[in-house]
Coordinates of C-alpha atoms and ligand atoms in Angstrom, one line a residue:
M1 CA 69.1 121.2 98.3
T2 CA 65.5 121.7 100.7
G3 CA 63.5 118.7 101.1
T4 CA 66.1 116.1 99.6
D5 CA 66.4 112.9 101.1
P6 CA 69.2 112.1 103.1
V7 CA 72.3 110.0 101.6
A8 CA 72.4 106.7 102.8
V9 CA 75.6 105.3 103.7
V10 CA 75.9 101.8 104.5
G11 CA 78.4 100.4 106.8
A12 CA 79.9 102.7 109.7
G13 CA 83.5 101.0 108.8
P14 CA 86.2 103.7 108.0
V15 CA 85.5 104.0 104.5
G16 CA 81.6 104.4 105.2
L17 CA 82.2 107.0 108.0
T18 CA 84.7 109.2 106.0
T19 CA 82.1 109.1 103.4
A20 CA 79.2 110.8 106.0
L21 CA 81.7 113.0 107.2
L22 CA 82.8 114.2 103.7
L23 CA 79.1 114.9 102.7
A24 CA 78.5 116.6 105.8
R25 CA 81.6 119.2 104.6
W26 CA 79.4 120.0 101.6
G27 CA 76.3 120.5 103.8
V28 CA 74.7 117.1 102.9
P29 CA 72.6 115.3 105.0
S30 CA 73.5 111.5 105.5
V31 CA 72.1 108.1 107.6
V32 CA 74.7 106.0 108.5
L33 CA 73.3 102.1 108.3
E34 CA 75.4 99.7 110.2
R35 CA 74.6 96.2 110.9
R36 CA 76.9 95.8 114.1
P37 CA 75.2 96.7 117.6
V38 CA 78.4 98.7 118.0
R39 CA 82.2 99.5 116.8
E40 CA 84.7 96.8 117.7
A41 CA 87.3 98.5 119.5
I42 CA 90.3 96.0 119.0
G43 CA 92.5 95.0 116.3
S44 CA 95.1 96.6 114.0
R45 CA 93.7 95.8 110.5
S46 CA 94.6 98.5 108.5
I47 CA 97.6 100.5 109.9
C48 CA 99.5 102.6 107.2
Q49 CA 97.7 105.4 105.8
Q50 CA 99.5 107.4 103.4
R51 CA 99.7 111.3 103.4
D52 CA 97.1 112.3 101.2
V53 CA 94.7 109.9 102.9
L54 CA 95.8 111.7 106.1
D55 CA 95.1 114.9 103.8
I56 CA 91.7 114.0 103.1
W57 CA 90.7 112.7 106.8
A58 CA 91.9 116.1 107.8
A59 CA 89.7 118.0 105.5
A60 CA 87.0 115.7 107.0
G61 CA 87.6 116.7 110.5
A62 CA 90.0 113.7 111.4
G63 CA 93.2 115.7 111.8
A64 CA 93.7 113.6 115.1
I65 CA 94.3 110.3 112.9
A66 CA 97.9 112.0 111.4
E67 CA 98.4 113.8 114.9
E68 CA 98.0 110.5 116.7
G69 CA 99.9 108.0 114.3
L70 CA 103.1 106.8 114.7
A71 CA 105.0 108.7 111.8
W72 CA 107.7 106.0 110.6
T73 CA 110.5 107.2 108.7
T74 CA 112.6 104.1 107.4
A75 CA 111.9 100.7 105.9
R76 CA 114.5 98.1 106.0
T77 CA 114.4 94.7 104.3
F78 CA 116.4 91.5 105.1
Y79 CA 117.2 88.5 103.4
R80 CA 118.0 85.3 106.0
T81 CA 120.6 86.9 108.4
R82 CA 121.5 89.9 106.1
E83 CA 120.2 93.5 105.5
L84 CA 119.7 93.5 101.9
F85 CA 118.3 97.7 102.0
S86 CA 116.8 100.4 103.2
W87 CA 115.1 103.4 102.3
R88 CA 113.7 106.4 104.1
F89 CA 110.8 108.9 103.4
A90 CA 112.0 111.6 101.3
D91 CA 110.9 114.7 103.0
A92 CA 109.0 115.9 105.9
G93 CA 106.3 117.8 103.9
T94 CA 103.2 119.2 105.3
L95 CA 102.1 116.2 106.8
P96 CA 103.7 112.7 107.7
P97 CA 104.5 110.8 104.3
C98 CA 102.9 107.6 106.3
V99 CA 101.7 107.2 109.9
N100 CA 100.8 103.9 111.5
I101 CA 97.9 103.6 113.7
S102 CA 95.6 100.9 114.3
Q103 CA 92.3 100.7 112.0
S104 CA 90.1 100.4 115.5
R105 CA 91.5 103.6 116.5
T106 CA 90.9 105.3 113.1
E107 CA 87.5 104.2 113.4
Q108 CA 87.0 105.9 117.0
I109 CA 88.2 109.1 115.8
L110 CA 85.8 109.0 112.7
E111 CA 82.9 107.9 114.9
E112 CA 83.7 110.9 117.3
C113 CA 83.9 113.1 114.4
A114 CA 80.6 111.8 112.9
A115 CA 78.8 112.3 116.4
A116 CA 80.0 115.9 116.6
Q117 CA 78.5 116.6 113.0
D118 CA 74.4 117.4 113.3
L119 CA 74.0 116.6 109.4
I120 CA 75.5 112.4 110.2
E121 CA 73.0 110.2 111.9
I122 CA 74.2 106.7 112.6
R123 CA 71.6 103.7 113.1
W124 CA 73.5 100.8 114.4
N125 CA 71.9 97.5 114.5
R126 CA 70.3 98.1 110.9
D127 CA 71.5 95.2 108.5
V128 CA 70.5 96.4 105.4
T129 CA 69.1 93.4 103.2
G130 CA 67.8 95.0 99.7
L131 CA 67.2 97.9 98.3
D132 CA 64.8 99.5 95.3
Q133 CA 65.8 102.3 93.0
D134 CA 63.2 104.7 91.3
A135 CA 63.6 107.6 89.3
D136 CA 63.9 110.0 92.3
G137 CA 65.5 107.9 95.3
V138 CA 66.5 104.2 96.5
T139 CA 64.6 102.5 99.4
L140 CA 66.5 100.5 101.6
H141 CA 65.3 97.6 103.8
C142 CA 66.8 96.2 106.7
A143 CA 66.6 92.9 108.4
D144 CA 64.5 94.7 111.4
G145 CA 61.7 95.8 109.1
S146 CA 62.7 99.4 108.8
A147 CA 63.1 101.2 105.7
V148 CA 65.2 104.4 104.9
R149 CA 64.6 106.6 101.7
A150 CA 67.6 108.1 100.3
S151 CA 68.7 110.4 97.5
Y152 CA 71.6 107.9 96.8
V153 CA 73.6 105.3 98.6
V154 CA 76.9 104.8 99.1
S155 CA 77.7 101.1 99.5
C156 CA 80.8 100.7 102.3
A157 CA 79.9 97.3 103.4
G158 CA 83.0 95.7 103.2
G159 CA 84.2 93.0 101.5
R160 CA 81.3 90.5 102.1
S161 CA 78.9 92.8 100.3
E162 CA 75.5 91.1 100.1
I163 CA 74.1 94.6 98.5
R164 CA 76.7 94.3 95.7
E165 CA 75.3 91.1 94.7
S166 CA 71.5 92.0 95.1
L167 CA 72.5 94.6 92.6
G168 CA 74.2 91.7 90.4
I169 CA 77.7 93.2 90.4
G170 CA 80.6 90.6 90.6
L171 CA 83.8 90.8 92.1
P172 CA 85.8 88.6 90.0
G173 CA 89.7 87.8 91.0
E174 CA 91.5 85.7 93.2
S175 CA 91.7 84.5 96.8
F176 CA 95.0 83.2 98.0
D177 CA 95.5 79.9 100.0
D178 CA 98.4 81.3 101.8
R179 CA 97.7 82.3 105.6
F180 CA 99.0 85.2 107.4
L181 CA 99.2 85.4 111.3
I182 CA 99.0 88.5 112.9
V183 CA 99.6 90.1 116.4
D184 CA 99.5 93.0 118.0
L185 CA 102.0 93.4 120.8
H186 CA 103.3 96.1 123.4
A187 CA 107.0 95.8 124.1
D188 CA 110.0 98.4 124.3
L189 CA 111.9 97.3 121.1
P190 CA 114.5 99.6 121.1
G191 CA 115.8 100.1 117.5
F192 CA 112.2 99.3 116.0
E193 CA 110.3 102.5 117.1
H194 CA 110.4 104.1 113.7
E195 CA 111.0 101.3 111.5
R196 CA 109.3 98.9 109.0
R197 CA 111.0 95.5 109.1
F198 CA 110.5 93.2 106.2
Y199 CA 112.1 89.9 106.7
F200 CA 112.4 87.2 103.8
D201 CA 113.4 84.0 104.8
P202 CA 114.5 84.5 108.6
P203 CA 115.9 81.7 110.0
W204 CA 113.1 82.1 112.9
N205 CA 110.5 81.8 110.0
P206 CA 112.3 79.7 107.2
G207 CA 110.9 79.9 103.9
R208 CA 108.3 82.4 104.6
Q209 CA 108.4 86.4 105.6
V210 CA 107.6 88.5 108.5
L211 CA 106.8 92.3 108.4
I212 CA 107.2 94.1 111.4
H213 CA 105.3 97.5 111.9
A214 CA 105.8 100.0 114.8
C215 CA 102.6 102.1 116.0
P216 CA 102.0 104.5 118.8
D217 CA 102.7 103.8 122.5
S218 CA 105.4 101.2 122.1
R219 CA 102.6 98.8 120.2
Y220 CA 104.0 96.6 117.0
R221 CA 102.3 94.7 114.7
I222 CA 103.8 91.8 113.6
D223 CA 102.5 89.7 110.3
W224 CA 104.1 86.1 109.8
Q225 CA 103.6 84.3 106.7
V226 CA 102.1 80.8 107.8
P227 CA 101.6 77.3 106.2
P228 CA 98.1 76.7 104.6
N229 CA 97.5 74.5 107.5
F230 CA 98.3 76.8 110.2
S231 CA 96.1 76.2 113.3
L232 CA 95.7 79.3 115.3
A233 CA 94.1 77.2 118.2
D234 CA 97.3 75.0 118.2
E235 CA 99.3 77.8 118.0
M236 CA 98.1 79.7 121.2
G237 CA 100.3 79.3 124.5
P238 CA 103.7 78.2 124.0
G239 CA 104.0 78.4 120.4
L240 CA 102.7 81.9 120.1
D241 CA 105.5 82.7 122.9
R242 CA 108.3 81.0 120.9
R243 CA 107.4 83.0 117.9
I244 CA 107.3 86.0 119.7
R245 CA 110.6 85.8 121.7
Q246 CA 112.2 85.0 118.2
I247 CA 111.9 88.7 118.0
V248 CA 111.7 90.7 121.0
G249 CA 114.3 88.0 122.9
S250 CA 113.8 88.2 126.6
R251 CA 112.0 91.5 127.1
P252 CA 108.7 91.5 128.8
Y253 CA 105.7 91.8 126.0
E254 CA 102.1 91.9 126.3
V255 CA 99.5 90.5 123.3
G256 CA 97.0 93.0 122.4
W257 CA 95.1 90.9 119.4
V258 CA 95.8 87.9 117.4
S259 CA 94.1 86.9 114.1
V260 CA 95.0 85.0 110.9
Y261 CA 93.4 86.1 107.5
T262 CA 93.9 85.2 103.7
F263 CA 93.8 87.7 101.2
H264 CA 91.9 88.4 98.0
S265 CA 92.8 90.2 94.8
R266 CA 89.2 91.3 93.4
V267 CA 87.6 94.6 91.8
A268 CA 83.9 95.0 91.2
D269 CA 82.6 94.9 87.6
R270 CA 81.2 98.2 87.9
M271 CA 81.4 100.7 90.8
R272 CA 78.0 102.5 90.1
C273 CA 74.5 100.7 89.4
G274 CA 72.2 104.0 89.1
R275 CA 72.2 105.8 92.3
V276 CA 74.0 103.7 94.2
L277 CA 77.7 103.9 94.3
L278 CA 80.0 101.2 95.5
A279 CA 83.1 102.2 98.0
G280 CA 86.0 100.7 99.6
D281 CA 86.3 96.9 100.1
C282 CA 82.4 96.5 98.8
A283 CA 84.4 97.5 95.3
H284 CA 87.7 96.2 95.6
Q285 CA 90.0 93.8 97.9
F286 CA 93.8 93.8 97.5
A287 CA 96.6 91.6 99.4
P288 CA 97.7 94.2 101.9
F289 CA 101.2 94.5 101.0
G290 CA 101.5 98.3 99.6
A291 CA 98.5 99.1 102.4
R292 CA 96.4 100.0 99.1
G293 CA 93.2 98.6 101.0
L294 CA 91.7 101.8 102.7
N295 CA 94.6 104.0 101.3
S296 CA 91.8 103.8 98.3
G297 CA 88.9 103.8 100.1
V298 CA 88.9 106.9 101.2
P299 CA 89.8 108.3 98.0
D300 CA 86.8 106.6 96.8
A301 CA 84.7 108.0 99.4
E302 CA 86.2 111.7 98.6
N303 CA 85.4 111.4 94.7
A304 CA 81.8 109.8 95.7
A305 CA 81.2 112.6 98.5
W306 CA 82.0 115.6 96.0
K307 CA 80.3 114.2 93.4
I308 CA 77.2 113.6 94.8
A309 CA 77.3 116.6 96.7
F310 CA 77.7 118.8 93.2
V311 CA 74.5 116.8 92.0
L312 CA 72.3 117.3 94.9
R313 CA 73.1 120.9 95.0
G314 CA 72.4 121.6 91.6
W315 CA 76.0 122.5 90.3
A316 CA 76.4 119.5 88.0
P317 CA 74.3 117.4 86.1
P318 CA 73.6 113.3 87.1
Q319 CA 76.0 112.4 84.6
L320 CA 78.8 113.5 86.5
L321 CA 78.7 110.2 88.7
D322 CA 79.3 108.3 85.7
S323 CA 82.9 109.5 86.3
Y324 CA 82.8 108.2 89.5
D325 CA 83.0 104.6 87.9
A326 CA 85.4 105.7 85.3
E327 CA 88.0 107.0 88.1
R328 CA 87.8 104.7 90.9
R329 CA 87.6 101.7 89.0
A330 CA 90.6 102.5 86.9
A331 CA 92.2 103.6 90.3
A332 CA 91.0 99.9 91.5
L333 CA 92.5 98.0 88.3
E334 CA 95.6 99.8 89.1
N335 CA 95.9 99.0 92.8
L336 CA 95.0 95.2 91.9
E337 CA 98.1 95.2 89.0
V338 CA 100.6 96.4 91.5
T339 CA 99.5 94.6 94.7
S340 CA 99.2 90.9 92.1
A341 CA 102.7 91.9 90.9
T342 CA 104.2 92.0 94.6
M343 CA 102.1 88.7 95.5
R344 CA 103.5 87.0 92.7
F345 CA 107.0 87.9 94.2
L346 CA 105.8 87.1 97.5
V347 CA 104.2 83.9 97.6
P348 CA 105.1 82.6 94.0
Q349 CA 102.4 80.1 93.0
S350 CA 105.0 77.5 91.0
E351 CA 108.2 76.1 91.5
P352 CA 110.0 78.0 89.0
G353 CA 108.3 81.2 90.7
W354 CA 110.1 80.5 93.9
T355 CA 113.2 79.7 92.5
A356 CA 113.3 82.9 90.7
R357 CA 112.3 84.7 94.0
R358 CA 115.2 83.2 95.9
R359 CA 117.8 83.6 92.9
A360 CA 117.0 87.4 93.1
L361 CA 117.1 87.6 96.9
E362 CA 120.3 86.3 96.6
R363 CA 121.3 88.5 94.0
A364 CA 120.2 91.5 96.0
A365 CA 122.1 90.5 98.8
G366 CA 125.5 91.0 96.9
D367 CA 124.3 93.6 94.4
P368 CA 122.8 97.2 95.3
D369 CA 121.8 97.4 91.5
A370 CA 119.4 94.0 91.8
V371 CA 117.6 95.4 94.6
A372 CA 114.7 97.0 92.3
A373 CA 113.9 93.0 91.7
I374 CA 112.7 93.1 95.1
D375 CA 109.0 93.5 95.9
S376 CA 108.0 93.7 99.3
G377 CA 105.0 96.0 98.4
R378 CA 104.8 99.3 96.3
F379 CA 103.4 101.9 98.7
A380 CA 100.0 103.3 98.2
E381 CA 100.0 106.7 95.7
P382 CA 97.0 108.9 94.5
F383 CA 95.6 107.5 91.1
W384 CA 96.1 109.8 88.4
Y385 CA 92.7 110.7 86.5
T386 CA 94.7 111.3 83.3
A387 CA 92.2 109.5 81.2
S388 CA 89.3 110.5 82.9
P389 CA 86.1 112.0 80.9
L390 CA 86.3 115.1 83.2
T391 CA 90.2 115.9 82.5
T392 CA 91.2 118.4 79.8
P393 CA 94.4 116.8 78.2
E394 CA 97.1 119.0 77.3
P395 CA 100.0 118.0 74.7
T396 CA 102.3 120.4 76.4
R397 CA 102.1 118.3 79.8
P398 CA 102.0 114.8 78.8
P399 CA 101.9 112.2 81.7
T400 CA 104.9 110.7 82.6
G401 CA 105.3 107.3 84.2
R402 CA 105.4 107.0 87.9
P403 CA 108.7 109.1 89.1
P404 CA 111.0 107.4 91.4
K405 CA 110.0 107.0 95.1
G406 CA 109.8 110.3 97.0
A407 CA 110.3 112.6 93.4
V408 CA 107.3 114.9 92.5
H409 CA 105.6 114.2 89.4
P410 CA 106.1 117.3 86.7
P411 CA 102.3 118.5 87.3
A412 CA 99.7 117.2 84.4
P413 CA 96.1 117.2 83.9
G414 CA 94.8 114.3 86.2
V415 CA 97.5 114.3 88.6
I416 CA 97.2 115.4 92.1
V417 CA 98.7 118.8 92.9
P418 CA 101.2 118.7 95.8
D419 CA 100.8 120.6 99.1
A420 CA 102.8 123.5 99.8
P421 CA 102.7 125.1 103.3
L422 CA 101.3 128.5 103.6
P423 CA 101.9 131.7 105.5
G424 CA 99.7 131.8 108.4
G425 CA 99.8 128.0 109.1
T426 CA 97.6 127.0 106.4
R427 CA 98.2 124.5 103.5
L428 CA 97.5 124.8 99.8
R429 CA 95.4 121.7 99.7
E430 CA 93.1 123.0 102.7
L431 CA 92.1 125.8 100.6
L432 CA 91.7 123.7 97.2
R433 CA 89.5 121.4 98.8
D434 CA 86.2 124.2 99.3
G435 CA 85.7 124.0 95.8
F436 CA 87.1 124.6 92.1
T437 CA 90.2 126.5 92.0
L438 CA 91.7 128.4 89.4
L439 CA 95.5 128.8 89.8
L440 CA 96.7 131.9 87.9
A441 CA 100.4 132.4 87.1
A442 CA 101.6 136.0 88.0
D443 CA 101.3 137.4 84.4
V444 CA 97.7 136.4 83.6
P445 CA 95.4 138.7 83.4
G446 CA 92.9 139.0 86.5
D447 CA 90.0 140.0 84.2
L448 CA 90.3 136.5 82.5
A449 CA 88.3 135.1 85.6
T450 CA 86.3 138.0 86.5
G451 CA 82.6 136.4 86.7
L452 CA 83.9 132.8 85.5
A453 CA 81.6 131.8 88.7
G454 CA 78.6 132.8 86.7
T455 CA 79.4 130.2 84.0
A456 CA 78.4 127.3 86.0
E457 CA 76.1 128.7 88.5
G458 CA 76.9 128.5 92.5
V459 CA 79.8 126.2 91.7
P460 CA 82.1 127.0 94.3
L461 CA 85.1 128.6 92.4
R462 CA 88.1 130.3 94.2
I463 CA 91.0 132.2 92.4
L464 CA 94.3 132.1 93.4
R465 CA 97.6 133.4 92.2
P466 CA 100.6 131.6 93.9
A467 CA 102.4 134.7 93.7
D468 CA 100.4 136.3 96.1
L469 CA 99.6 133.4 98.8
D470 CA 103.5 133.0 99.2
H471 CA 105.3 136.1 100.0
R472 CA 108.7 134.5 98.9
G473 CA 107.8 134.0 95.7
G474 CA 108.7 130.2 95.5
L475 CA 105.5 128.4 95.7
A476 CA 104.2 129.1 91.7
T477 CA 107.8 127.3 91.0
A478 CA 107.5 124.6 93.3
L479 CA 104.1 123.5 91.9
G480 CA 105.5 123.9 88.3
L481 CA 103.0 126.3 87.5
R482 CA 104.5 128.2 84.3
P483 CA 104.1 131.9 83.1
G484 CA 101.2 132.6 81.2
E485 CA 99.3 129.3 82.4
V486 CA 96.0 128.7 84.8
W487 CA 95.4 125.4 86.3
L488 CA 91.8 124.2 87.1
V489 CA 91.7 122.3 90.1
R490 CA 89.1 119.6 91.2
P491 CA 87.5 119.7 94.7
D492 CA 90.0 116.6 95.3
A493 CA 93.0 118.5 94.4
H494 CA 93.6 116.9 91.0
L495 CA 94.3 118.9 87.9
A496 CA 91.4 119.3 86.1
A497 CA 93.2 121.4 83.1
I498 CA 96.7 123.2 82.9
L499 CA 95.6 126.1 80.1
P500 CA 99.0 127.3 78.8
R501 CA 97.0 129.9 76.5
P502 CA 94.2 130.6 78.9
T503 CA 90.9 132.4 77.0
R504 CA 87.8 132.9 79.2
A505 CA 86.2 130.4 76.5
A506 CA 88.8 127.4 77.5
V507 CA 88.3 128.1 81.3
T508 CA 84.6 127.8 80.9
A509 CA 84.9 124.5 78.5
A510 CA 87.5 123.1 80.8
L511 CA 85.0 123.8 83.6
H512 CA 82.3 122.7 82.0
R513 CA 84.0 119.2 81.4
A514 CA 85.2 118.6 85.0
L515 CA 81.6 119.1 86.0
G516 CA 80.4 116.3 84.1
F517 CA 78.6 118.7 81.2
A518 CA 80.7 117.4 78.2
A519 CA 78.9 114.0 78.6
L520 CA 75.4 115.3 78.3
Ligands
LIG601 C1 95.5 92.4 108.0 C2 95.2 93.4 107.2 C3 95.8 94.6 107.0 C4 95.6 95.6 106.3 N1 96.3 96.7 106.3 C5 96.0 97.8 105.8 C6 97.1 98.9 105.5 O1 98.0 98.8 106.5 N2 96.9 99.8 104.9 C7 95.6 99.7 104.2 O2 95.0 101.0 103.6 N3 94.6 99.0 103.9 C8 94.8 98.0 104.9 N4 94.1 96.9 104.9 C9 93.1 96.9 104.5 C10 91.5 97.7 105.2 O3 91.3 96.7 106.4 C11 90.5 97.6 104.3 O4 90.8 98.2 103.2 C12 89.4 98.4 104.9 O5 88.9 97.8 106.4 C13 87.9 98.6 104.4 O6 87.2 99.8 104.9 P1 85.8 99.8 104.7 O7 84.9 100.8 105.5 O8 85.5 99.5 102.8 O9 85.3 97.8 104.9 P2 85.0 97.4 106.5 O10 86.1 98.0 107.5 O11 84.8 96.0 106.0 O12 83.5 97.9 106.8 C14 82.3 97.4 106.4 C15 81.2 98.1 107.3 O13 80.1 97.8 107.1 C16 78.9 97.0 107.7 N5 78.3 96.1 106.7 C17 78.3 94.7 106.1 N6 77.2 94.4 105.4 C18 76.3 95.4 105.8 C19 75.1 95.6 105.4 N7 74.2 94.7 104.8 N8 74.3 96.6 106.2 C20 74.4 97.5 107.2 N9 76.1 97.4 107.6 C21 76.8 96.2 106.7 C22 80.0 95.9 108.4 O14 79.7 95.6 109.6 C23 81.4 96.9 108.5 O15 81.3 97.5 109.7 C24 94.5 95.7 106.0 C25 93.5 94.6 105.9 C26 93.7 93.6 106.4 C27 92.8 92.2 106.9

């Protein structure tokens, strides 16, 4: 690492800051280049952050996001004046299943963490206008005439990215005409405090939907679907007050932020071009129902950070970075598919689509079995790298489809390992994030793993026996680790391999594959 140029991160949005923090965790210095003069301190934007993303932020030192966020418990869905169904998050787990927190506060926490890091330098007012790549690195050019030399670039420059365009990478997909009005509100709303409420066609927004989310400190985020010709300027004042009063009644309220947005469903042709990786909204944009925007940008950041760090530290070949595109673009395409299905239900683009939507809602009002057809957003989940070039398939542990909401997937190569509390107040995932991990069933001979680290020079490799970690002996069962098995877990807690008949050669081969050597 000595003498290596820093990694350049373009954009100090939440994905850029997370990338820099995770690189620093691996000891890799970075320079974050941001075109804005200062961080914007208002506006909720991304509010729902999912447990596995909170876990990544905790690893990045930003555990405050989970602590400060409001852990909501219940999602209720209404049609006109009637409640159709509700569900609760299944378990409390090690971290809340989901918290609501404004994106501006999330960015502030991330920025404070970055400021405390010697390995991160944030340069504001640096608009990156172009870059040149050569065999040894990348030179980034800024609008003020300055240039930065970097070993790699992670472009987290958001949706309108000139960098992506300059690399010749397209962002095909569609943009929708439908508009959404967002208001951040401060009010006391008894009964709403730990809920997400989704209203289809309420009498106070006929033919359209409204979404209400509780946030910390008695704040609420309300989204109204509004007609394509909606004018915010005309709405401000009595119109907006009337709209809000239909929800809060006569209670006092204060408006914090008002905005109108349209949304896009787009995924980049490629997420890597030489030494430049695209992450977050720079690589994909989704309709926000299901909260798959930032909740997928953060795993991009994690995937990019560990792989760049492993290459720069000499633990893995540069080919490891090919798997960034393979894994994260597949994740983006899954998110595109899921959110597009939601949009087809929420905002049909044809008259027959509207009729089908109305019929489905009417059916659901009288038939609990019909609620499965109601799609108000499938909540973000970690992607499974089952088809990744880094994953060693195992026929006895085939991946199955997504389990019902709240159920844990049986372990399979590529799937993320569930978190678990450990004695002493730590969590399993905290240990896994330090490098690769071999999880050994109680009956696997210890000498299988002795000296294995030497087979992949310098690679951080920890050997754990769940039976030793958990004195009550339930951890192996909870994870689904069978007698005789060895699991190889990646630094992002995804299973690289499950070896039912482990030998030193099999473990070494799986490790080499997970490091990208198999592609050589
Ligand atoms: C209404 C709404 C609700 C949403 N709700 C959710 C939700 O609940 N959950 C969720 O997960 N996601 C949600 N999202 C999506 C989420 O807001 C985005 O996915 C997230 O902002 C992406 O972060 P990012 O860092 O990739 O990009 P951005 O936040 O766009 O940051 C990009 C940064 O790069 C900078 N930049 C751009 N070009 C350059 C350049 N050339 N040089 C230097 N700097 C540059 C920009 O100034 C900016 O600071 C929502 C989005 C909207 C609009």
